[in-house]
Amino acid sequence: DQQVKQNSPSLSVQEGRISILNCDYTNSMFDYFLWYKKYPAEGPTFLISISSIKDKNEDGRFTVFLNKSAKHLSLHIVPSQPGDSAVYFCAASGSGGSNYKLTFGKGTLLTVNP
Amino acid sequence: SQTIHQWPATLVQPVGSPLSLECTVEGTSNPNLYWYRQAAGRGLQLLFYSVGIGQISSEVPQNLSASRPQDRQFILSSKKLLLSDSGFYLCAWSGAGGSYNEQFFGPGTRLTVL
């Protein structure tokens, strides 16, 4: 049972345009959401997060939007750059308890074309 | 600042041989520690997590085990490797100095079992 779903395995965008990566979740106990970027043969790098008490969080070119009623979040990258080409993972956690386990989606490969 | 180390970076082992992967964290105390595996074409699967010395929780039944002999050291082991153990193993930490919700990953170990 996949609790975090990234339904698009890949996305191709032109340099300078907006990249929109989507993520859906099913567990209503999730209250914290994160996006990670991963290059091949490297560990994921934390990009941006959002708590369920917010619906938007912005950091430079990266903005995450959360729609709790739809159980949907998205990552917007504006403007997209070739160096943004990587696999992007959506992750979710419920902060109850002491483990703060993350549940990851399967990732979306973003390719930004020059 | 906090840093996380993993070694070795790559490993090729025969089926049936033992395994020991090590992860250490610097610049923080009492972190939560995590072991993940990314199989080819798959997302990140949580294998083990630890909230303190000697405290290990297993997420997926398998022939792997984990130990935490010191506060900032996390070891992934196996007595006899299987072909299906091949993958990219990632260690992560969360906690003091960051947020328990946000996990920070090491560079990973590429394990190939032949």
mmCIF file of N, CA and C in Angstrom, chain A:
data_model
loop_
_atom_site.group_PDB
_atom_site.id
_atom_site.type_symbol
_atom_site.label_atom_id
_atom_site.label_comp_id
_atom_site.label_asym_id
_atom_site.label_seq_id
_atom_site.Cartn_x
_atom_site.Cartn_y
_atom_site.Cartn_z
ATOM 1 N N ASP A 1 0.847 -1.181 0.000
ATOM 2 C CA ASP A 1 0.000 0.000 0.000
ATOM 3 C C ASP A 1 0.885 1.234 0.000
ATOM 4 N N GLN A 2 0.822 1.980 -1.106
ATOM 5 C CA GLN A 2 1.691 3.126 -1.244
ATOM 6 C C GLN A 2 1.007 4.338 -0.632
ATOM 7 N N GLN A 3 1.531 4.848 0.444
ATOM 8 C CA GLN A 3 0.899 5.960 1.135
ATOM 9 C C GLN A 3 1.300 7.308 0.547
ATOM 10 N N VAL A 4 2.418 7.347 -0.164
ATOM 11 C CA VAL A 4 2.871 8.570 -0.830
ATOM 12 C C VAL A 4 3.108 8.216 -2.298
ATOM 13 N N LYS A 5 2.424 8.921 -3.173
ATOM 14 C CA LYS A 5 2.473 8.567 -4.594
ATOM 15 C C LYS A 5 2.943 9.732 -5.441
ATOM 16 N N GLN A 6 3.902 9.451 -6.284
ATOM 17 C CA GLN A 6 4.325 10.398 -7.304
ATOM 18 C C GLN A 6 4.003 9.735 -8.635
ATOM 19 N N ASN A 7 2.906 10.137 -9.239
ATOM 20 C CA ASN A 7 2.362 9.406 -10.378
ATOM 21 C C ASN A 7 3.096 9.666 -11.687
ATOM 22 N N SER A 8 3.925 10.706 -11.726
ATOM 23 C CA SER A 8 4.683 10.979 -12.944
ATOM 24 C C SER A 8 6.117 10.510 -12.746
ATOM 25 N N PRO A 9 6.542 9.456 -13.424
ATOM 26 C CA PRO A 9 7.916 8.987 -13.252
ATOM 27 C C PRO A 9 8.930 9.957 -13.838
ATOM 28 N N SER A 10 8.492 10.772 -14.818
ATOM 29 C CA SER A 10 9.439 11.699 -15.425
ATOM 30 C C SER A 10 8.722 12.952 -15.895
ATOM 31 N N LEU A 11 9.524 14.030 -16.015
ATOM 32 C CA LEU A 11 9.010 15.324 -16.471
ATOM 33 C C LEU A 11 10.129 16.027 -17.209
ATOM 34 N N SER A 12 9.803 16.586 -18.361
ATOM 35 C CA SER A 12 10.795 17.317 -19.140
ATOM 36 C C SER A 12 10.327 18.753 -19.324
ATOM 37 N N VAL A 13 11.228 19.711 -19.042
ATOM 38 C CA VAL A 13 10.871 21.131 -19.052
ATOM 39 C C VAL A 13 11.981 21.914 -19.744
ATOM 40 N N GLN A 14 11.600 22.998 -20.377
ATOM 41 C CA GLN A 14 12.583 23.873 -21.016
ATOM 42 C C GLN A 14 13.192 24.804 -19.960
ATOM 43 N N GLU A 15 14.474 25.075 -20.113
ATOM 44 C CA GLU A 15 15.163 26.014 -19.225
ATOM 45 C C GLU A 15 14.416 27.343 -19.171
ATOM 46 N N GLY A 16 14.267 27.893 -17.966
ATOM 47 C CA GLY A 16 13.598 29.170 -17.786
ATOM 48 C C GLY A 16 12.105 29.053 -17.519
ATOM 49 N N ARG A 17 11.530 27.890 -17.842
ATOM 50 C CA ARG A 17 10.094 27.703 -17.606
ATOM 51 C C ARG A 17 9.866 27.146 -16.202
ATOM 52 N N ILE A 18 8.608 26.971 -15.852
ATOM 53 C CA ILE A 18 8.265 26.442 -14.541
ATOM 54 C C ILE A 18 8.230 24.906 -14.569
ATOM 55 N N SER A 19 8.772 24.294 -13.532
ATOM 56 C CA SER A 19 8.635 22.847 -13.333
ATOM 57 C C SER A 19 7.650 22.642 -12.193
ATOM 58 N N ILE A 20 6.688 21.762 -12.401
ATOM 59 C CA ILE A 20 5.704 21.450 -11.358
ATOM 60 C C ILE A 20 5.721 19.944 -11.124
ATOM 61 N N LEU A 21 6.129 19.569 -9.926
ATOM 62 C CA LEU A 21 6.170 18.155 -9.550
ATOM 63 C C LEU A 21 5.065 17.904 -8.532
ATOM 64 N N ASN A 22 4.346 16.830 -8.734
ATOM 65 C CA ASN A 22 3.164 16.548 -7.926
ATOM 66 C C ASN A 22 3.333 15.328 -7.043
ATOM 67 N N CYS A 23 2.570 15.325 -5.949
ATOM 68 C CA CYS A 23 2.643 14.244 -4.971
ATOM 69 C C CYS A 23 1.291 14.119 -4.289
ATOM 70 N N ASP A 24 0.819 12.908 -4.130
ATOM 71 C CA ASP A 24 -0.434 12.654 -3.427
ATOM 72 C C ASP A 24 -0.171 11.716 -2.254
ATOM 73 N N TYR A 25 -0.946 11.864 -1.194
ATOM 74 C CA TYR A 25 -0.789 10.972 -0.051
ATOM 75 C C TYR A 25 -2.154 10.494 0.412
ATOM 76 N N THR A 26 -2.146 9.371 1.108
ATOM 77 C CA THR A 26 -3.413 8.779 1.526
ATOM 78 C C THR A 26 -3.601 8.784 3.044
ATOM 79 N N ASN A 27 -2.504 8.887 3.783
ATOM 80 C CA ASN A 27 -2.582 8.788 5.243
ATOM 81 C C ASN A 27 -2.904 10.157 5.851
ATOM 82 N N SER A 28 -4.069 10.281 6.460
ATOM 83 C CA SER A 28 -4.484 11.570 7.024
ATOM 84 C C SER A 28 -3.702 11.928 8.285
ATOM 85 N N MET A 29 -2.883 10.994 8.801
ATOM 86 C CA MET A 29 -2.057 11.279 9.978
ATOM 87 C C MET A 29 -0.764 12.018 9.602
ATOM 88 N N PHE A 30 -0.436 12.068 8.329
ATOM 89 C CA PHE A 30 0.756 12.812 7.913
ATOM 90 C C PHE A 30 0.528 14.297 8.170
ATOM 91 N N ASP A 31 1.527 14.950 8.790
ATOM 92 C CA ASP A 31 1.374 16.374 9.053
ATOM 93 C C ASP A 31 2.621 17.187 8.710
ATOM 94 N N TYR A 32 3.592 16.542 8.080
ATOM 95 C CA TYR A 32 4.794 17.265 7.683
ATOM 96 C C TYR A 32 5.270 16.657 6.383
ATOM 97 N N PHE A 33 5.618 17.520 5.433
ATOM 98 C CA PHE A 33 5.928 17.050 4.081
ATOM 99 C C PHE A 33 7.232 17.675 3.606
ATOM 100 N N LEU A 34 7.993 16.881 2.869
ATOM 101 C CA LEU A 34 9.323 17.324 2.458
ATOM 102 C C LEU A 34 9.552 16.965 0.998
ATOM 103 N N TRP A 35 10.437 17.726 0.374
ATOM 104 C CA TRP A 35 10.932 17.398 -0.958
ATOM 105 C C TRP A 35 12.454 17.250 -0.892
ATOM 106 N N TYR A 36 12.932 16.192 -1.549
ATOM 107 C CA TYR A 36 14.352 15.931 -1.650
ATOM 108 C C TYR A 36 14.728 15.852 -3.121
ATOM 109 N N LYS A 37 15.967 16.227 -3.394
ATOM 110 C CA LYS A 37 16.534 16.152 -4.737
ATOM 111 C C LYS A 37 17.676 15.143 -4.699
ATOM 112 N N LYS A 38 17.748 14.296 -5.721
ATOM 113 C CA LYS A 38 18.789 13.269 -5.705
ATOM 114 C C LYS A 38 19.447 13.145 -7.068
ATOM 115 N N TYR A 39 20.772 13.250 -7.053
ATOM 116 C CA TYR A 39 21.566 12.952 -8.238
ATOM 117 C C TYR A 39 21.978 11.486 -8.189
ATOM 118 N N PRO A 40 22.273 10.872 -9.351
ATOM 119 C CA PRO A 40 22.696 9.464 -9.368
ATOM 120 C C PRO A 40 23.900 9.228 -8.477
ATOM 121 N N ALA A 41 23.878 8.110 -7.773
ATOM 122 C CA ALA A 41 24.981 7.668 -6.919
ATOM 123 C C ALA A 41 25.318 8.645 -5.795
ATOM 124 N N GLU A 42 24.361 9.483 -5.414
ATOM 125 C CA GLU A 42 24.543 10.379 -4.272
ATOM 126 C C GLU A 42 23.355 10.238 -3.326
ATOM 127 N N GLY A 43 23.529 10.681 -2.084
ATOM 128 C CA GLY A 43 22.414 10.711 -1.170
ATOM 129 C C GLY A 43 21.455 11.837 -1.505
ATOM 130 N N PRO A 44 20.173 11.707 -1.149
ATOM 131 C CA PRO A 44 19.209 12.791 -1.375
ATOM 132 C C PRO A 44 19.591 14.035 -0.585
ATOM 133 N N THR A 45 19.291 15.183 -1.173
ATOM 134 C CA THR A 45 19.539 16.463 -0.523
ATOM 135 C C THR A 45 18.204 17.107 -0.178
ATOM 136 N N PHE A 46 18.056 17.527 1.070
ATOM 137 C CA PHE A 46 16.821 18.172 1.496
ATOM 138 C C PHE A 46 16.647 19.504 0.772
ATOM 139 N N LEU A 47 15.447 19.728 0.239
ATOM 140 C CA LEU A 47 15.167 20.961 -0.505
ATOM 141 C C LEU A 47 14.296 21.917 0.284
ATOM 142 N N ILE A 48 13.105 21.454 0.640
ATOM 143 C CA ILE A 48 12.119 22.342 1.238
ATOM 144 C C ILE A 48 11.065 21.490 1.925
ATOM 145 N N SER A 49 10.437 22.041 2.950
ATOM 146 C CA SER A 49 9.411 21.296 3.674
ATOM 147 C C SER A 49 8.220 22.202 3.969
ATOM 148 N N ILE A 50 7.142 21.577 4.407
ATOM 149 C CA ILE A 50 5.958 22.332 4.785
ATOM 150 C C ILE A 50 5.201 21.575 5.859
ATOM 151 N N SER A 51 4.755 22.310 6.846
ATOM 152 C CA SER A 51 3.918 21.746 7.900
ATOM 153 C C SER A 51 2.463 21.825 7.471
ATOM 154 N N SER A 52 1.645 20.947 8.034
ATOM 155 C CA SER A 52 0.235 20.912 7.651
ATOM 156 C C SER A 52 -0.552 22.139 8.115
ATOM 157 N N ILE A 53 0.060 22.979 8.942
ATOM 158 C CA ILE A 53 -0.639 24.198 9.366
ATOM 159 C C ILE A 53 -0.491 25.304 8.323
ATOM 160 N N LYS A 54 0.331 25.052 7.305
ATOM 161 C CA LYS A 54 0.519 26.029 6.234
ATOM 162 C C LYS A 54 0.006 25.462 4.925
ATOM 163 N N ASP A 55 -0.199 26.335 3.952
ATOM 164 C CA ASP A 55 -0.544 25.847 2.616
ATOM 165 C C ASP A 55 0.493 26.241 1.570
ATOM 166 N N LYS A 56 1.503 26.988 2.000
ATOM 167 C CA LYS A 56 2.540 27.400 1.057
ATOM 168 C C LYS A 56 3.822 27.691 1.819
ATOM 169 N N ASN A 57 4.947 27.292 1.226
ATOM 170 C CA ASN A 57 6.241 27.649 1.769
ATOM 171 C C ASN A 57 7.182 27.915 0.600
ATOM 172 N N GLU A 58 7.908 29.013 0.699
ATOM 173 C CA GLU A 58 8.734 29.455 -0.424
ATOM 174 C C GLU A 58 10.181 29.612 0.015
ATOM 175 N N ASP A 59 11.100 29.176 -0.837
ATOM 176 C CA ASP A 59 12.524 29.332 -0.565
ATOM 177 C C ASP A 59 13.236 29.539 -1.894
ATOM 178 N N GLY A 60 13.465 30.807 -2.209
ATOM 179 C CA GLY A 60 14.140 31.112 -3.476
ATOM 180 C C GLY A 60 13.294 30.694 -4.666
ATOM 181 N N ARG A 61 13.889 29.853 -5.515
ATOM 182 C CA ARG A 61 13.163 29.408 -6.719
ATOM 183 C C ARG A 61 12.174 28.283 -6.434
ATOM 184 N N PHE A 62 12.176 27.781 -5.220
ATOM 185 C CA PHE A 62 11.370 26.611 -4.868
ATOM 186 C C PHE A 62 10.186 27.017 -3.992
ATOM 187 N N THR A 63 8.996 26.544 -4.372
ATOM 188 C CA THR A 63 7.789 26.773 -3.589
ATOM 189 C C THR A 63 7.039 25.462 -3.473
ATOM 190 N N VAL A 64 6.624 25.140 -2.264
ATOM 191 C CA VAL A 64 5.812 23.948 -2.065
ATOM 192 C C VAL A 64 4.417 24.407 -1.663
ATOM 193 N N PHE A 65 3.414 23.794 -2.295
ATOM 194 C CA PHE A 65 2.012 24.069 -2.007
ATOM 195 C C PHE A 65 1.379 22.807 -1.424
ATOM 196 N N LEU A 66 0.559 22.991 -0.395
ATOM 197 C CA LEU A 66 -0.117 21.865 0.235
ATOM 198 C C LEU A 66 -1.624 22.082 0.206
ATOM 199 N N ASN A 67 -2.351 21.111 -0.327
ATOM 200 C CA ASN A 67 -3.811 21.116 -0.322
ATOM 201 C C ASN A 67 -4.266 19.947 0.537
ATOM 202 N N LYS A 68 -4.568 20.232 1.802
ATOM 203 C CA LYS A 68 -4.869 19.150 2.743
ATOM 204 C C LYS A 68 -6.157 18.432 2.393
ATOM 205 N N SER A 69 -7.151 19.160 1.923
ATOM 206 C CA SER A 69 -8.427 18.519 1.616
ATOM 207 C C SER A 69 -8.276 17.522 0.478
ATOM 208 N N ALA A 70 -7.380 17.824 -0.452
ATOM 209 C CA ALA A 70 -7.147 16.921 -1.593
ATOM 210 C C ALA A 70 -6.020 15.942 -1.306
ATOM 211 N N LYS A 71 -5.361 16.103 -0.175
ATOM 212 C CA LYS A 71 -4.185 15.288 0.158
ATOM 213 C C LYS A 71 -3.172 15.337 -0.989
ATOM 214 N N HIS A 72 -2.828 16.546 -1.359
ATOM 215 C CA HIS A 72 -1.975 16.760 -2.516
ATOM 216 C C HIS A 72 -0.978 17.863 -2.218
ATOM 217 N N LEU A 73 0.260 17.652 -2.642
ATOM 218 C CA LEU A 73 1.224 18.726 -2.572
ATOM 219 C C LEU A 73 1.999 18.796 -3.882
ATOM 220 N N SER A 74 2.551 19.972 -4.133
ATOM 221 C CA SER A 74 3.314 20.149 -5.359
ATOM 222 C C SER A 74 4.534 21.010 -5.083
ATOM 223 N N LEU A 75 5.547 20.796 -5.871
ATOM 224 C CA LEU A 75 6.785 21.580 -5.818
ATOM 225 C C LEU A 75 6.902 22.351 -7.123
ATOM 226 N N HIS A 76 7.028 23.675 -7.016
ATOM 227 C CA HIS A 76 7.213 24.514 -8.179
ATOM 228 C C HIS A 76 8.638 25.032 -8.198
ATOM 229 N N ILE A 77 9.268 24.932 -9.344
ATOM 230 C CA ILE A 77 10.627 25.447 -9.508
ATOM 231 C C ILE A 77 10.567 26.501 -10.619
ATOM 232 N N VAL A 78 10.870 27.757 -10.237
ATOM 233 C CA VAL A 78 10.798 28.843 -11.206
ATOM 234 C C VAL A 78 11.974 29.811 -10.999
ATOM 235 N N PRO A 79 12.777 30.122 -12.028
ATOM 236 C CA PRO A 79 12.787 29.440 -13.318
ATOM 237 C C PRO A 79 13.602 28.154 -13.239
ATOM 238 N N SER A 80 13.285 27.201 -14.048
ATOM 239 C CA SER A 80 14.021 25.941 -14.057
ATOM 240 C C SER A 80 15.386 26.137 -14.713
ATOM 241 N N GLN A 81 16.370 25.430 -14.168
ATOM 242 C CA GLN A 81 17.738 25.509 -14.684
ATOM 243 C C GLN A 81 18.238 24.103 -14.993
ATOM 244 N N PRO A 82 19.168 23.966 -15.937
ATOM 245 C CA PRO A 82 19.687 22.620 -16.262
ATOM 246 C C PRO A 82 20.221 21.880 -15.040
ATOM 247 N N GLY A 83 20.801 22.600 -14.095
ATOM 248 C CA GLY A 83 21.321 21.971 -12.876
ATOM 249 C C GLY A 83 20.231 21.407 -11.980
ATOM 250 N N ASP A 84 18.980 21.730 -12.267
ATOM 251 C CA ASP A 84 17.870 21.166 -11.502
ATOM 252 C C ASP A 84 17.548 19.741 -11.946
ATOM 253 N N SER A 85 18.123 19.306 -13.026
ATOM 254 C CA SER A 85 17.865 17.955 -13.535
ATOM 255 C C SER A 85 18.315 16.928 -12.514
ATOM 256 N N ALA A 86 17.376 16.146 -12.012
ATOM 257 C CA ALA A 86 17.632 15.172 -10.946
ATOM 258 C C ALA A 86 16.331 14.414 -10.683
ATOM 259 N N VAL A 87 16.398 13.455 -9.774
ATOM 260 C CA VAL A 87 15.179 12.788 -9.300
ATOM 261 C C VAL A 87 14.691 13.523 -8.054
ATOM 262 N N TYR A 88 13.417 13.834 -8.012
ATOM 263 C CA TYR A 88 12.822 14.533 -6.879
ATOM 264 C C TYR A 88 11.891 13.581 -6.133
ATOM 265 N N PHE A 89 12.139 13.471 -4.836
ATOM 266 C CA PHE A 89 11.329 12.614 -3.984
ATOM 267 C C PHE A 89 10.462 13.463 -3.072
ATOM 268 N N CYS A 90 9.215 13.078 -2.973
ATOM 269 C CA CYS A 90 8.291 13.634 -2.002
ATOM 270 C C CYS A 90 8.309 12.703 -0.793
ATOM 271 N N ALA A 91 8.228 13.251 0.413
ATOM 272 C CA ALA A 91 8.211 12.438 1.622
ATOM 273 C C ALA A 91 7.236 13.039 2.623
ATOM 274 N N ALA A 92 6.729 12.185 3.504
ATOM 275 C CA ALA A 92 5.758 12.633 4.495
ATOM 276 C C ALA A 92 6.033 11.965 5.827
ATOM 277 N N SER A 93 5.685 12.672 6.906
ATOM 278 C CA SER A 93 5.823 12.080 8.234
ATOM 279 C C SER A 93 4.681 12.538 9.121
ATOM 280 N N GLY A 94 4.412 11.735 10.148
ATOM 281 C CA GLY A 94 3.501 12.133 11.206
ATOM 282 C C GLY A 94 4.351 12.345 12.432
ATOM 283 N N SER A 95 4.248 13.484 13.062
ATOM 284 C CA SER A 95 5.175 13.818 14.137
ATOM 285 C C SER A 95 4.793 13.195 15.466
ATOM 286 N N GLY A 96 3.766 12.419 15.503
ATOM 287 C CA GLY A 96 3.449 11.729 16.744
ATOM 288 C C GLY A 96 4.479 10.663 17.041
ATOM 289 N N GLY A 97 4.870 10.508 18.274
ATOM 290 C CA GLY A 97 5.879 9.527 18.624
ATOM 291 C C GLY A 97 7.275 10.098 18.481
ATOM 292 N N SER A 98 8.283 9.290 18.700
ATOM 293 C CA SER A 98 9.644 9.808 18.731
ATOM 294 C C SER A 98 10.463 9.417 17.510
ATOM 295 N N ASN A 99 9.871 8.737 16.556
ATOM 296 C CA ASN A 99 10.714 8.232 15.483
ATOM 297 C C ASN A 99 10.735 9.116 14.246
ATOM 298 N N TYR A 100 9.706 9.894 14.014
ATOM 299 C CA TYR A 100 9.658 10.796 12.865
ATOM 300 C C TYR A 100 10.049 10.079 11.580
ATOM 301 N N LYS A 101 9.474 8.919 11.373
ATOM 302 C CA LYS A 101 9.775 8.171 10.158
ATOM 303 C C LYS A 101 9.236 8.898 8.938
ATOM 304 N N LEU A 102 10.004 8.823 7.850
ATOM 305 C CA LEU A 102 9.575 9.398 6.581
ATOM 306 C C LEU A 102 9.094 8.292 5.661
ATOM 307 N N THR A 103 7.991 8.551 4.979
ATOM 308 C CA THR A 103 7.509 7.673 3.924
ATOM 309 C C THR A 103 7.732 8.391 2.606
ATOM 310 N N PHE A 104 8.463 7.756 1.698
ATOM 311 C CA PHE A 104 8.849 8.378 0.442
ATOM 312 C C PHE A 104 7.986 7.896 -0.709
ATOM 313 N N GLY A 105 7.797 8.791 -1.683
ATOM 314 C CA GLY A 105 7.280 8.382 -2.971
ATOM 315 C C GLY A 105 8.391 7.755 -3.791
ATOM 316 N N LYS A 106 8.053 7.289 -5.002
ATOM 317 C CA LYS A 106 9.037 6.602 -5.831
ATOM 318 C C LYS A 106 9.893 7.560 -6.646
ATOM 319 N N GLY A 107 9.551 8.828 -6.622
ATOM 320 C CA GLY A 107 10.389 9.821 -7.285
ATOM 321 C C GLY A 107 9.921 10.194 -8.678
ATOM 322 N N THR A 108 10.294 11.405 -9.084
ATOM 323 C CA THR A 108 10.052 11.894 -10.445
ATOM 324 C C THR A 108 11.356 12.409 -11.008
ATOM 325 N N LEU A 109 11.736 11.899 -12.170
ATOM 326 C CA LEU A 109 12.960 12.357 -12.833
ATOM 327 C C LEU A 109 12.657 13.626 -13.621
ATOM 328 N N LEU A 110 13.258 14.730 -13.190
ATOM 329 C CA LEU A 110 13.096 16.013 -13.878
ATOM 330 C C LEU A 110 14.283 16.241 -14.803
ATOM 331 N N THR A 111 13.993 16.539 -16.048
ATOM 332 C CA THR A 111 15.033 16.902 -17.011
ATOM 333 C C THR A 111 14.744 18.312 -17.493
ATOM 334 N N VAL A 112 15.701 19.204 -17.278
ATOM 335 C CA VAL A 112 15.568 20.587 -17.740
ATOM 336 C C VAL A 112 16.484 20.749 -18.947
ATOM 337 N N ASN A 113 15.868 21.017 -20.084
ATOM 338 C CA ASN A 113 16.612 21.116 -21.348
ATOM 339 C C ASN A 113 17.072 22.546 -21.606
ATOM 340 N N PRO A 114 18.351 22.716 -21.986
ATOM 341 C CA PRO A 114 18.878 24.065 -22.249
ATOM 342 C C PRO A 114 18.197 24.703 -23.463
#
